[in-house]
Short mmCIF file of C-alpha atoms (C1' of nucleotides) in Angstrom, two decimals:
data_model
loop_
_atom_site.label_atom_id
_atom_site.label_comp_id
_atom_site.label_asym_id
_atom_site.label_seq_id
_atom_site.Cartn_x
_atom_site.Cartn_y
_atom_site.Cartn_z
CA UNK A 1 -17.53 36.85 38.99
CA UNK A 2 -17.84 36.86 35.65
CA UNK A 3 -18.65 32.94 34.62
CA UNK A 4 -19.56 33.57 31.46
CA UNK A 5 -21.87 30.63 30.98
CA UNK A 6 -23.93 31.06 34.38
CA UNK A 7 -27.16 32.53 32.90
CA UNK A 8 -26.70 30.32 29.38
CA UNK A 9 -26.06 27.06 29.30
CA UNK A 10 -25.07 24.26 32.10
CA UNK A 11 -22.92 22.56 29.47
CA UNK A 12 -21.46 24.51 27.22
CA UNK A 13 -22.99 23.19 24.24
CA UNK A 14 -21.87 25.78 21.25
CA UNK A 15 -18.14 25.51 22.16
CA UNK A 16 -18.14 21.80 22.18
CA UNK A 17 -20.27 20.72 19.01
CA UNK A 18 -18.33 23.59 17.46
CA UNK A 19 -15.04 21.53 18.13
CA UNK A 20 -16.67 18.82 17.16
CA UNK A 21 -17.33 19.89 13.96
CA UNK A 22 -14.04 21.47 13.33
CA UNK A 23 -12.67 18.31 13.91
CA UNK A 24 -14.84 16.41 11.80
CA UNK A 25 -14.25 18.91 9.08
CA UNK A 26 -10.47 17.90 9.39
CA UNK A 27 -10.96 14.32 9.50
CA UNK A 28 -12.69 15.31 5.65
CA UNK A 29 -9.94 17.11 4.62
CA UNK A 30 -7.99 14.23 5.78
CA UNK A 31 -9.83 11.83 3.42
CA UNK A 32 -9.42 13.97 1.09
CA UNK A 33 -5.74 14.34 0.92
CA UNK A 34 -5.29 10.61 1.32
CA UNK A 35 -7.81 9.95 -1.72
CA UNK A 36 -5.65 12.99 -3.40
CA UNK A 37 -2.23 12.51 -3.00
CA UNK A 38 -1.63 9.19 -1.07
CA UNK A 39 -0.76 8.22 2.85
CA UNK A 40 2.93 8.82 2.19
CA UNK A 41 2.13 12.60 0.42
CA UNK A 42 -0.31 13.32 2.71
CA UNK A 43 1.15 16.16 4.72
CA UNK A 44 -0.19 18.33 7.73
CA UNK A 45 -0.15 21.89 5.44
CA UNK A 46 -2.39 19.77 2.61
CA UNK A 47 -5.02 18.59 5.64
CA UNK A 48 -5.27 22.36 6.92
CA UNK A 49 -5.05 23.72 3.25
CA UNK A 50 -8.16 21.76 2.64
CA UNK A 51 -9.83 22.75 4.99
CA UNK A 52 -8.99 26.35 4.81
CA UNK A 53 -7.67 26.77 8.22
CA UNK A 54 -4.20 27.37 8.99
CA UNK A 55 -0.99 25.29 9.57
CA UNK A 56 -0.76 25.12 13.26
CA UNK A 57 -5.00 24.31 13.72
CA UNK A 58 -4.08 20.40 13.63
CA UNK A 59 -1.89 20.15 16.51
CA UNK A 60 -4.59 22.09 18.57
CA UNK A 61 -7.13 19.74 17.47
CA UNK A 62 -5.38 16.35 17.16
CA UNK A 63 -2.41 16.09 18.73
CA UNK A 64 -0.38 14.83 16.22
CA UNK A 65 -0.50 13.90 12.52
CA UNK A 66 -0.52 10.22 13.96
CA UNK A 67 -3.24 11.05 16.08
CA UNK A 68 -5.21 12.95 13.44
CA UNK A 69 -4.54 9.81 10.97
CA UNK A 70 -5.82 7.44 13.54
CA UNK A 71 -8.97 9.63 14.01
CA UNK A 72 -9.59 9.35 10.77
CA UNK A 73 -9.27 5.55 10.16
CA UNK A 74 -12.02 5.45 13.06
CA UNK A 75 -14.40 7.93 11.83
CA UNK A 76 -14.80 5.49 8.37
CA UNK A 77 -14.45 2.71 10.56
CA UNK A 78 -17.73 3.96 12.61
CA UNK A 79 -19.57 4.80 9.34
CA UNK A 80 -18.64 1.37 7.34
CA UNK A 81 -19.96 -0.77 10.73
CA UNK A 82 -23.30 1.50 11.05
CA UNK A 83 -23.56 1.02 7.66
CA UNK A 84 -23.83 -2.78 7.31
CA UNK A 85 -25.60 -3.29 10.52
CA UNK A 86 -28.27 -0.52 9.19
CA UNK A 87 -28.16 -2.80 6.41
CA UNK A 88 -28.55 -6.06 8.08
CA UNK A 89 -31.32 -4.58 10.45
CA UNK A 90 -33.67 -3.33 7.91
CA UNK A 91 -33.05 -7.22 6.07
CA UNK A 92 -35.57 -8.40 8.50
CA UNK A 93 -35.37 -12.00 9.90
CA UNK A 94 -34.46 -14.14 6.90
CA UNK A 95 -30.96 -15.36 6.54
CA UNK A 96 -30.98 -15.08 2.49
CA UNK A 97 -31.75 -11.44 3.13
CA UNK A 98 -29.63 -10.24 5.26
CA UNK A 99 -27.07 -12.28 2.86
CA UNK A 100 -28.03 -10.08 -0.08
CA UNK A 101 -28.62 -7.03 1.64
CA UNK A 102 -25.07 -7.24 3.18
CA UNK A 103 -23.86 -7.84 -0.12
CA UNK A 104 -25.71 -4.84 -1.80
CA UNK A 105 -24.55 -2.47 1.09
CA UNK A 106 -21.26 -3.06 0.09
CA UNK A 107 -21.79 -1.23 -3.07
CA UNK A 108 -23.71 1.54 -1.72
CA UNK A 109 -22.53 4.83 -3.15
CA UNK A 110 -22.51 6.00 0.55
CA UNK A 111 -19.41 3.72 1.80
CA UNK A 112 -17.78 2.63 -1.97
CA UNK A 113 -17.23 5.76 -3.54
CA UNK A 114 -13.58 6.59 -5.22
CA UNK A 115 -12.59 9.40 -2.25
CA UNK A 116 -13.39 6.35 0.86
CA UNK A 117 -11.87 3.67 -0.97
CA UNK A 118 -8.73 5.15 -1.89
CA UNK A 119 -8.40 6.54 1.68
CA UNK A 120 -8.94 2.73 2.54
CA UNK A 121 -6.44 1.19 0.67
CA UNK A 122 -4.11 4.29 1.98
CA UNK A 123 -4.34 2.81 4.94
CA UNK A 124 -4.41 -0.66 4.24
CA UNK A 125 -0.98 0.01 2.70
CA UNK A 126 0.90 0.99 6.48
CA UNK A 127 -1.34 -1.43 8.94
CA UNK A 128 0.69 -4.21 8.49
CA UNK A 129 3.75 -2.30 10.05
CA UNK A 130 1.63 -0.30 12.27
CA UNK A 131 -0.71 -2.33 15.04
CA UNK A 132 -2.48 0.53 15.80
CA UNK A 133 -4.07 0.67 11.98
CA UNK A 134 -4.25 -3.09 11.71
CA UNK A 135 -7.11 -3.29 14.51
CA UNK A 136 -9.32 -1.10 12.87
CA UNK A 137 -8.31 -1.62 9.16
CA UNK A 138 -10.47 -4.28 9.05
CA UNK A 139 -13.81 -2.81 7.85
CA UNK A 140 -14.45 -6.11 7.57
CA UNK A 141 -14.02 -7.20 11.05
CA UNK A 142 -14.22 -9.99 13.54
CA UNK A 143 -18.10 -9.25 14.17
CA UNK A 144 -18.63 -8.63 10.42
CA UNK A 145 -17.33 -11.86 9.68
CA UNK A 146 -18.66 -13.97 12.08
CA UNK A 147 -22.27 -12.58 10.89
CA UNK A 148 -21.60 -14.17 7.52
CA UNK A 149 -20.23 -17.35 8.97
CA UNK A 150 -23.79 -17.61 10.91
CA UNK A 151 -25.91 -16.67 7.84
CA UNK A 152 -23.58 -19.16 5.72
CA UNK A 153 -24.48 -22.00 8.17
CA UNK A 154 -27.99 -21.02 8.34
CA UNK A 155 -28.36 -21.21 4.74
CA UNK A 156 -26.33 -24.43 4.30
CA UNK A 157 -28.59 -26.26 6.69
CA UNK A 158 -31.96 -25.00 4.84
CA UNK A 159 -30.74 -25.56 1.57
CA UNK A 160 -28.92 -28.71 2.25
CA UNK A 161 -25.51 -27.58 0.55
CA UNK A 162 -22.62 -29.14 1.08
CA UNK A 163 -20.10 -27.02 1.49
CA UNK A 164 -17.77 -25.59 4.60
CA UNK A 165 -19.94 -22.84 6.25
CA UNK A 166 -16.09 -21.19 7.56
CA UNK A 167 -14.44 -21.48 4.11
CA UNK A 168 -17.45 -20.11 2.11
CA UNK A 169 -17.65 -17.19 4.55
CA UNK A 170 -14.09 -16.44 4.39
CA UNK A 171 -14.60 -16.90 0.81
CA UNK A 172 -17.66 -14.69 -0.15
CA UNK A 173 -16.09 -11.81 1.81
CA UNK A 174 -12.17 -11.57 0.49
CA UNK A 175 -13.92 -11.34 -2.51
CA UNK A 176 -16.35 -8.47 -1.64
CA UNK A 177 -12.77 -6.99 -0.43
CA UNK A 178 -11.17 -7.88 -3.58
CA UNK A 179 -14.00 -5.98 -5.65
CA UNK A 180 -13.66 -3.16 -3.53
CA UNK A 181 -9.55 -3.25 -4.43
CA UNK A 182 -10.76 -3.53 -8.44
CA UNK A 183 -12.86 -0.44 -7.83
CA UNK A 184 -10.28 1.45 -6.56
CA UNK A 185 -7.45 0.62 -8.76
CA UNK A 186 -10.19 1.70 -11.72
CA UNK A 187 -7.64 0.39 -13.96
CA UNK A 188 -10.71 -2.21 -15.89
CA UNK A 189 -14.21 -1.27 -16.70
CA UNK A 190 -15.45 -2.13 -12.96
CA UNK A 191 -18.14 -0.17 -11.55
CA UNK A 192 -19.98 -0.34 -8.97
CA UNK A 193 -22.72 -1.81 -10.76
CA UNK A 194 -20.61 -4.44 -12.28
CA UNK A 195 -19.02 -5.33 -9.37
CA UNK A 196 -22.21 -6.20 -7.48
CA UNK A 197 -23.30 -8.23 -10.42
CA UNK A 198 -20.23 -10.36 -10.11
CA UNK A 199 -20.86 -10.57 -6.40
CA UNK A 200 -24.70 -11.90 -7.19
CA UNK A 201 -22.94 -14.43 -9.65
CA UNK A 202 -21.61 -15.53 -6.57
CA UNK A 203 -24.73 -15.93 -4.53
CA UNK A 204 -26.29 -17.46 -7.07
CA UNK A 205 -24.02 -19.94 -7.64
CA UNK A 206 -23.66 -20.88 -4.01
CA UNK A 207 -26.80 -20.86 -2.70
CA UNK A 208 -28.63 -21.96 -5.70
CA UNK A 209 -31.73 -22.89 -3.33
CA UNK A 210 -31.82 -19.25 -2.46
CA UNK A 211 -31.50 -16.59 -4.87
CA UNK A 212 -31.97 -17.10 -8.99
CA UNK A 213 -30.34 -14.40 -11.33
CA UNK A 214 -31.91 -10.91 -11.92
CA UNK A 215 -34.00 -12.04 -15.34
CA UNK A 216 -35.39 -15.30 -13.78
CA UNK A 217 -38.83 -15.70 -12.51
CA UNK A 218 -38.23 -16.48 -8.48
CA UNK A 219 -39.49 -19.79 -8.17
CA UNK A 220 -40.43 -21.11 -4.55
CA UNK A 221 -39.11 -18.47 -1.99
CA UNK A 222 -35.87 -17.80 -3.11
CA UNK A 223 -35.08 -14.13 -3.68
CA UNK A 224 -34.06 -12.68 -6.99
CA UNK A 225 -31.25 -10.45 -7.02
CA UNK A 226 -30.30 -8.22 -10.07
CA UNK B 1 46.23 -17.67 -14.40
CA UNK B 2 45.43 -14.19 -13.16
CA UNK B 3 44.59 -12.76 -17.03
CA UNK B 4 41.19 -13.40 -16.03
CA UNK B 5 39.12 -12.45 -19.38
CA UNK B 6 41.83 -12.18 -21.85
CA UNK B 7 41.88 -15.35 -23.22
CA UNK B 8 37.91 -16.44 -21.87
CA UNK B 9 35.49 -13.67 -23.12
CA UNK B 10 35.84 -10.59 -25.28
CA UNK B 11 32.88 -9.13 -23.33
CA UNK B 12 33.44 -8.45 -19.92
CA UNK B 13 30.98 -10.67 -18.79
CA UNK B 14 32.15 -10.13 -15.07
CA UNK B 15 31.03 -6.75 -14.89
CA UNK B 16 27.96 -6.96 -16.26
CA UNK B 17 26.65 -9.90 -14.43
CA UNK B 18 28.11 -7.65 -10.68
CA UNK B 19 25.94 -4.98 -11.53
CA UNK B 20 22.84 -6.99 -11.77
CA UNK B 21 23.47 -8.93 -9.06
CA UNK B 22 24.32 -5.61 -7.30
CA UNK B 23 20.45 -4.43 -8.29
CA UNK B 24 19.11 -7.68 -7.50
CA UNK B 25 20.70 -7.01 -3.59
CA UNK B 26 19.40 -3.71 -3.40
CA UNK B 27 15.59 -4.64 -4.29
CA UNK B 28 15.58 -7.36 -2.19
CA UNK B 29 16.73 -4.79 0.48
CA UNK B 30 13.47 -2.53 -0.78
CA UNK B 31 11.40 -5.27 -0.49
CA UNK B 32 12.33 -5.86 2.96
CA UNK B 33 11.85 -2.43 3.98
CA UNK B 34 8.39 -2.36 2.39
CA UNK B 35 7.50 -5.07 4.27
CA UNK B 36 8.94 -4.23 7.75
CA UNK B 37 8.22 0.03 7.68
CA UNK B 38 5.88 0.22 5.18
CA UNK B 39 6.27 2.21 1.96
CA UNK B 40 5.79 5.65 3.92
CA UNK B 41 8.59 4.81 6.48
CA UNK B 42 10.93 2.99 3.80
CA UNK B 43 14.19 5.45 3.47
CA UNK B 44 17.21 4.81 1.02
CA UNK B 45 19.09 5.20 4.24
CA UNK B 46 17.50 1.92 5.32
CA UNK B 47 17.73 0.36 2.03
CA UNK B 48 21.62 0.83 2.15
CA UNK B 49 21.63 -0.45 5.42
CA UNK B 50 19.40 -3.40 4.64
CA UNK B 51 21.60 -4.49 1.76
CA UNK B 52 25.18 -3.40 4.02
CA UNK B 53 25.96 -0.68 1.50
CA UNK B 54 26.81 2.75 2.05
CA UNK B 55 24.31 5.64 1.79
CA UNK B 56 25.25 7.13 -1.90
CA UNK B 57 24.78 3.74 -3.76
CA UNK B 58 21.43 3.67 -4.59
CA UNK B 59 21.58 6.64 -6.69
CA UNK B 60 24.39 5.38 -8.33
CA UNK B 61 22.27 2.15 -9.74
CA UNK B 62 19.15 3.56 -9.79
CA UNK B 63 19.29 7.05 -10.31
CA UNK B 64 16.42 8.08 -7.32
CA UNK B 65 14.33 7.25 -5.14
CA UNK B 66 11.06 6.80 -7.71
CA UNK B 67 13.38 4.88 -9.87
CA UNK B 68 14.10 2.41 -7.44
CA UNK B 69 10.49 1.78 -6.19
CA UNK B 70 9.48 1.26 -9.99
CA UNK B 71 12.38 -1.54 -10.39
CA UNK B 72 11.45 -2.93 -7.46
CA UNK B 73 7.51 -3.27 -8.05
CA UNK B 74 8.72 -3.81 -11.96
CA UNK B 75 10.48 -6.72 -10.41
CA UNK B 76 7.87 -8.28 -8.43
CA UNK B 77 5.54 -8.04 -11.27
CA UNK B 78 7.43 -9.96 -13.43
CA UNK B 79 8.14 -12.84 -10.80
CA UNK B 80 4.50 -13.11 -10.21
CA UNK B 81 3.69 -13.11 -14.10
CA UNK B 82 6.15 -16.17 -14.51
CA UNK B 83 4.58 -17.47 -11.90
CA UNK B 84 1.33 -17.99 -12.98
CA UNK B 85 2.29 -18.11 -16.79
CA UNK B 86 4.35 -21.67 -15.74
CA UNK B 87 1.86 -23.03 -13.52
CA UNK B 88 -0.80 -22.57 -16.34
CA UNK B 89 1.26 -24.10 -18.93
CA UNK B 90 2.10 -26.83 -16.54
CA UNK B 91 -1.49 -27.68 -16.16
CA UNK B 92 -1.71 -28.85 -19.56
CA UNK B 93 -4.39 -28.26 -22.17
CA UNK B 94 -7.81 -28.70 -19.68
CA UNK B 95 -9.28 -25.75 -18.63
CA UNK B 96 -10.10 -27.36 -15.27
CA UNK B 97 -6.85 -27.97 -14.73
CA UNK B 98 -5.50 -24.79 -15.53
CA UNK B 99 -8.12 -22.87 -13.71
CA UNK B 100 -7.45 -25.52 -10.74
CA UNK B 101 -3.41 -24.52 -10.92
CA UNK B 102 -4.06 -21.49 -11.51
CA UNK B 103 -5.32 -21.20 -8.30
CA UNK B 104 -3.29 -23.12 -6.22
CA UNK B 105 -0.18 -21.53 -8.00
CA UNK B 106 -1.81 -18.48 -5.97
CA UNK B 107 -1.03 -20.00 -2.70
CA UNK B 108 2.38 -21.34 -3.62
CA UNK B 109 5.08 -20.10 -0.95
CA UNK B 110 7.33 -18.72 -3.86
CA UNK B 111 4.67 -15.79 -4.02
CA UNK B 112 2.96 -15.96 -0.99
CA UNK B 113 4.30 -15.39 1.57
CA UNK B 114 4.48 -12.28 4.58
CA UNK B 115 7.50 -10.31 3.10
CA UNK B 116 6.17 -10.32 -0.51
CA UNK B 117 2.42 -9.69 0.25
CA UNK B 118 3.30 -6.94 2.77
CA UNK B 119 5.21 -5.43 -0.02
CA UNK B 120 2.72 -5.28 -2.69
CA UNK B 121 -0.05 -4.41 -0.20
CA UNK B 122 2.58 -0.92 0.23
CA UNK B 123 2.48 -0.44 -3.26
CA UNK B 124 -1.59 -0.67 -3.55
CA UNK B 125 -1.31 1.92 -1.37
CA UNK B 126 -0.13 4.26 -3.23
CA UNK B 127 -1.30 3.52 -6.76
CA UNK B 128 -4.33 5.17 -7.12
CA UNK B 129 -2.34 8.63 -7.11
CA UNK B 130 0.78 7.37 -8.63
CA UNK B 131 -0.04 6.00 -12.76
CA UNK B 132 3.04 4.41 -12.78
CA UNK B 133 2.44 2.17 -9.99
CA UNK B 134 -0.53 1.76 -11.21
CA UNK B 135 0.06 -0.02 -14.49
CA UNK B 136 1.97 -2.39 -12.43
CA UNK B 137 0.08 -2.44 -9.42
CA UNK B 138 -2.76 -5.31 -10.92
CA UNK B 139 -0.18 -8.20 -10.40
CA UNK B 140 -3.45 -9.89 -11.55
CA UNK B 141 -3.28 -7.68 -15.15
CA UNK B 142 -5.36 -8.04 -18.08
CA UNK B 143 -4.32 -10.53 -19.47
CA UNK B 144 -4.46 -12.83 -16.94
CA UNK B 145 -8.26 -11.64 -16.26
CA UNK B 146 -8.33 -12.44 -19.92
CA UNK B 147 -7.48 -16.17 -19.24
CA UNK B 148 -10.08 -16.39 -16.61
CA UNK B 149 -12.64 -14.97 -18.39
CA UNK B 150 -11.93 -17.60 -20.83
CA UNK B 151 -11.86 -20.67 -18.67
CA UNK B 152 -14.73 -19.35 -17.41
CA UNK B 153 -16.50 -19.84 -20.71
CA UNK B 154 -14.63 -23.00 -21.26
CA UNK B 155 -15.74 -24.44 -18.48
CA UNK B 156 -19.59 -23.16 -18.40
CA UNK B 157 -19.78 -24.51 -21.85
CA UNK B 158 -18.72 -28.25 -21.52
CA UNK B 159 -20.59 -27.59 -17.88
CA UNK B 160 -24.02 -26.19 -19.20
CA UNK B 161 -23.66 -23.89 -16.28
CA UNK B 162 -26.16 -20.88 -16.14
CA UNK B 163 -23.48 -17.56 -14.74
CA UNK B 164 -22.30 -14.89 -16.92
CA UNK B 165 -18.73 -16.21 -17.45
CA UNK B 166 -17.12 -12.13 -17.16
CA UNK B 167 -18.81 -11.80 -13.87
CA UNK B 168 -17.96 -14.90 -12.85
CA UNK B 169 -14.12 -14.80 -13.63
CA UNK B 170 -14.05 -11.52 -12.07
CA UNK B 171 -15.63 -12.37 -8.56
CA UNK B 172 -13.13 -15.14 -9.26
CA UNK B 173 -10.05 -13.06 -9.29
CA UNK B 174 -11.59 -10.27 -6.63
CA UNK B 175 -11.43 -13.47 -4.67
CA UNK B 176 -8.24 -14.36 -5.08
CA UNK B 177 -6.93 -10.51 -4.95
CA UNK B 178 -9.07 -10.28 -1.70
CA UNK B 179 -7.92 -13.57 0.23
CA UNK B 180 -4.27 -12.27 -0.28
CA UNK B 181 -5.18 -8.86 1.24
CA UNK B 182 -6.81 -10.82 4.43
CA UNK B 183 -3.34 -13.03 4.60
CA UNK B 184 -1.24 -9.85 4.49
CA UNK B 185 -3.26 -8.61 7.35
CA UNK B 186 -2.86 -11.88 9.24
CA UNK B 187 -5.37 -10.42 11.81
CA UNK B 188 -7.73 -13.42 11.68
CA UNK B 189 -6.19 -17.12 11.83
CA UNK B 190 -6.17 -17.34 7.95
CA UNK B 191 -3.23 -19.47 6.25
CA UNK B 192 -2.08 -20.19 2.98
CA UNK B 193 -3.72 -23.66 3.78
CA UNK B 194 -6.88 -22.15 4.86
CA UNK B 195 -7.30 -19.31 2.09
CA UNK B 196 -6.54 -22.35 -0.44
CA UNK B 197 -9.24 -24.34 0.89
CA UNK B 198 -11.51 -21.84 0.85
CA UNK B 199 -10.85 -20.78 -2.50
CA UNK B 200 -11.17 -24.41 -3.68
CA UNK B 201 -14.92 -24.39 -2.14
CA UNK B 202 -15.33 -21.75 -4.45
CA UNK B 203 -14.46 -24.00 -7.31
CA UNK B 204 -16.58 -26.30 -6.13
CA UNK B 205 -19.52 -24.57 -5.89
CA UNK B 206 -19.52 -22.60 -8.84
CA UNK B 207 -18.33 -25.51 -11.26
CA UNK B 208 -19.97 -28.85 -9.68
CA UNK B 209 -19.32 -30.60 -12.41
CA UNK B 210 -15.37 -30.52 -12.85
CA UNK B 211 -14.33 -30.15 -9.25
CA UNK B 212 -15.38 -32.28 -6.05
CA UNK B 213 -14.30 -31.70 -2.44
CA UNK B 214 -11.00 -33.06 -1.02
CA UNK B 215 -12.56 -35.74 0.63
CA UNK B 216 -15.21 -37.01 -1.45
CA UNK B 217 -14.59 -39.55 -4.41
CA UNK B 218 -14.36 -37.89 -8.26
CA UNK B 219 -16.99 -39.38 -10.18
CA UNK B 220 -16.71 -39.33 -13.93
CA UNK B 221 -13.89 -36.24 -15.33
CA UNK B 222 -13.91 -34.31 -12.46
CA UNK B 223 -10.87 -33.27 -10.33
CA UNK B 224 -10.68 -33.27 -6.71
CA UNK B 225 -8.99 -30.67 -5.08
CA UNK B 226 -7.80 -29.96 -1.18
"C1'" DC C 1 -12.06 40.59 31.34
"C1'" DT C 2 -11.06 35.53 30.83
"C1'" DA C 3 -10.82 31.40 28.44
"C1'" DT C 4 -10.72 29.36 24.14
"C1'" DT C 5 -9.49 29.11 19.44
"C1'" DT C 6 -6.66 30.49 15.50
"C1'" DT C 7 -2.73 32.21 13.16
"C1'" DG C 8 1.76 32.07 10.96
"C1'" DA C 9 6.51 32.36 11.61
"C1'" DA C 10 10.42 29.92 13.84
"C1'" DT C 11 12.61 25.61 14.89
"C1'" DG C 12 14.67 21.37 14.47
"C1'" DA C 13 14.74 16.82 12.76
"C1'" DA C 14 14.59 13.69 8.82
"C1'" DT C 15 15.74 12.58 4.29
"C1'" DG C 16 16.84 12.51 -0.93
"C1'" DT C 17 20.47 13.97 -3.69
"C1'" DT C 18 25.06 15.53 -5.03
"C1'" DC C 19 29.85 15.17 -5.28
"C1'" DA C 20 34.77 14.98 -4.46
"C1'" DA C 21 37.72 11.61 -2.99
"C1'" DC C 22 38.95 6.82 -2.84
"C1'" DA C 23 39.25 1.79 -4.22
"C1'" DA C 24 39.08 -1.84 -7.39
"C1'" DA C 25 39.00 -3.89 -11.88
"C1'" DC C 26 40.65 -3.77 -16.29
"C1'" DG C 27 43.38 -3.42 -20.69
"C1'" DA C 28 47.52 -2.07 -22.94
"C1'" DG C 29 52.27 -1.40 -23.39
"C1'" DT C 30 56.73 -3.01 -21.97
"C1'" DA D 1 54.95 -10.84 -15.26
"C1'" DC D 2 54.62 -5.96 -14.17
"C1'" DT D 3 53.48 -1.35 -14.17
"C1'" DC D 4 50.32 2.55 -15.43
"C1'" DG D 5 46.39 5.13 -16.91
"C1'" DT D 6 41.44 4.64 -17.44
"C1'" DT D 7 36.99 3.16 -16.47
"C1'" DT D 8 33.85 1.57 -13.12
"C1'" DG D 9 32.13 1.08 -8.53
"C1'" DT D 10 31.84 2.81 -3.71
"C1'" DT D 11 32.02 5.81 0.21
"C1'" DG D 12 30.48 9.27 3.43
"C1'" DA D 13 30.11 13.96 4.34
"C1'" DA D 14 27.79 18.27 2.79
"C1'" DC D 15 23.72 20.39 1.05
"C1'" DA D 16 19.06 21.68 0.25
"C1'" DT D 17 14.49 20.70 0.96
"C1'" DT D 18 10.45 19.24 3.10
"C1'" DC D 19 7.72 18.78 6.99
"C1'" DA D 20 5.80 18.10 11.85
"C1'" DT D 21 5.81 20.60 15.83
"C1'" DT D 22 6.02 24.59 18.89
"C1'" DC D 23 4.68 28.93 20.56
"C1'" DA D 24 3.97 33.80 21.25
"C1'" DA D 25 0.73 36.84 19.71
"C1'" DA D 26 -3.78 37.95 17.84
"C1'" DA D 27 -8.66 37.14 17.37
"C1'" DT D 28 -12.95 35.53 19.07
"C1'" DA D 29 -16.42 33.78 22.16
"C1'" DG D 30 -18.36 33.68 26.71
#
DNA sequence: CTATTTTGAATGAATGTTCAACAAACGAGT
DNA sequence: ACTCGTTTGTTGAACATTCATTCAAAATAG
């Protein structure tokens, strides 16, 4: 016999992390491409060019370009949902943190940068005609959402406010989306920085009990945000 | 009589007026398309189809492909313009009411609706790598930021409110942009009705003082909204 | 030596564009 | 009113290109 891996390794742990990282160095080169050149330009050839692998080295490691796009969609799914529960975690126990640390997540370099964005809206552009996309398009899911319905209602009842706890929720994050869609378009002066201004001008505004603008003196225990 | 323009009209008014109409048929056809297949999977085969033309006509009134797409989004950027332009000047001269209109004017079937917002959501898409798209692309353009900025001011003024009126008028609009985007989706159980409402919280909270909740009774100036 | 991974050319399907032929509308001359 | 030639609009097949996929052969790892 000449079982190669008897006297190395039970699992064969080098072959398999190395696919692994092949195919995460695809799924890159597949964010690239989409930031680059679009979802409709993106072809196979540009994804393996990219990468600096050769034409056929997709279909071996996705199946299909379908497959290899849904891969992709799912990898920045995964990192946007670690990324605001990381977030939400390290907010501790208080509602109005975990409120503004959700909010200031949103603008972290590590999930709103130009390449991730544009590959969002990419694919934002075909999940309304494809169901597959439209489950995990999105970012901004069931789960996410229903967080910020709970925090909304929590803060309502401690700061007496009288608005809908749904409707604000629904509210405060289409336009976290809708900030993200300024960003990428790039047309206006909207950075990051300016956009998570606008998005504290928000806060402040709605949960006045809460949070007081950046050059305020906190008063009480609400939380001053920049 | 069959001399049908001698004696009516020294242009030929007949002509003219087929051709547009002819355009008019085949962007509505594009628009469908977009909305059904998405822009990736939208074909000039299916165009002609859509509109019951043959396969060589689009290139006769538009002269390609790109061509057509620009029309088309050219065309749905105007619509939406008018849109908001009449709703605003219907308002009359309080900022209030125009920012109130100009919001529900938003919502209004005429622009909102599945076909139109999946099509615009296609074009998003693919603006970031396309300039010419993206020029057109912000349905919400500058210079109808411009107005909100300014109502903004308008309002914080006679309001004594304490935001930054840029910031404000642009989490504003993000809103608005962003409440469209989860309607095009139509994942979660969000309506015209619904996104309306909770854009009109929005108003509510961030100018107390000129808006009041559907149900409650205005006291003084202010407006109530649904 | 065997199994896995990679290559790059071949293949076939899809699609935008062109174009020669055809149809209809039109204006002028009779 | 009635042709006739011209312009305009339309058709569908032919063409060229692009691109995803396949696969036999080569390279590499075990």
């Amino acid at each position: 016999m000449n079982t190669p891996l008897k006297d190395v390794a039970p699992e064969k742990r080098g072959r398999k992390q190395s696919k692994e990282v092949r195919r995460l160095q695809l799924i890159e080169a597949t964010i690239d491409s989409l930031a680059r050149r679009g979802y409709a330009e993106t072809t196979m050839a540009d994804v393996a060019d990219g990468a600096g692998l050769s034409r056929g080295i997709v279909n071996f490691h996705f199946e299909s370009k379908e497959k290899l796009l849904v891969a992709t969609l799912q990898h920045m799914y995964d990192e946007y949902s670690a990324h605001w529960r990381s977030a939400c975690n390290r907010a501790g126990d208080d509602p109005a943190r975990q409120m503004a640390a959700l909010v200031a997540a949103d603008f972290d370099r590590a999930v709103c940068n130009r390449r991730k964005l544009a590959a969002w809206c990419a694919f934002w552009g075909e999940a309304k005609s494809r169901p597959t996309y439209q489950a995990l398009c999105g970012a901004r899911d069931a789960a996410y959402q229903n967080l910020f319905v709970e925090l909304c209602r929590a803060l309502k009842e401690d700061g007496a406010y009288g608005f809908d706890a749904q409707a604000m929720a629904l509210a405060l994050s289409a336009m976290l989306e809708g900030l993200w869609l300024r960003l990428m378009m790039g047309t206006e002066d909207v950075t990051r920085e300016s956009a998570l201004v606008a998005a504290n001008e928000f806060l402040a505004a709605v949960f006045p009990r809460h949070y007081v603008r950046g050059a305020g003196v906190p008063e009480g225990k609400a939380i001053r945000i920049a």
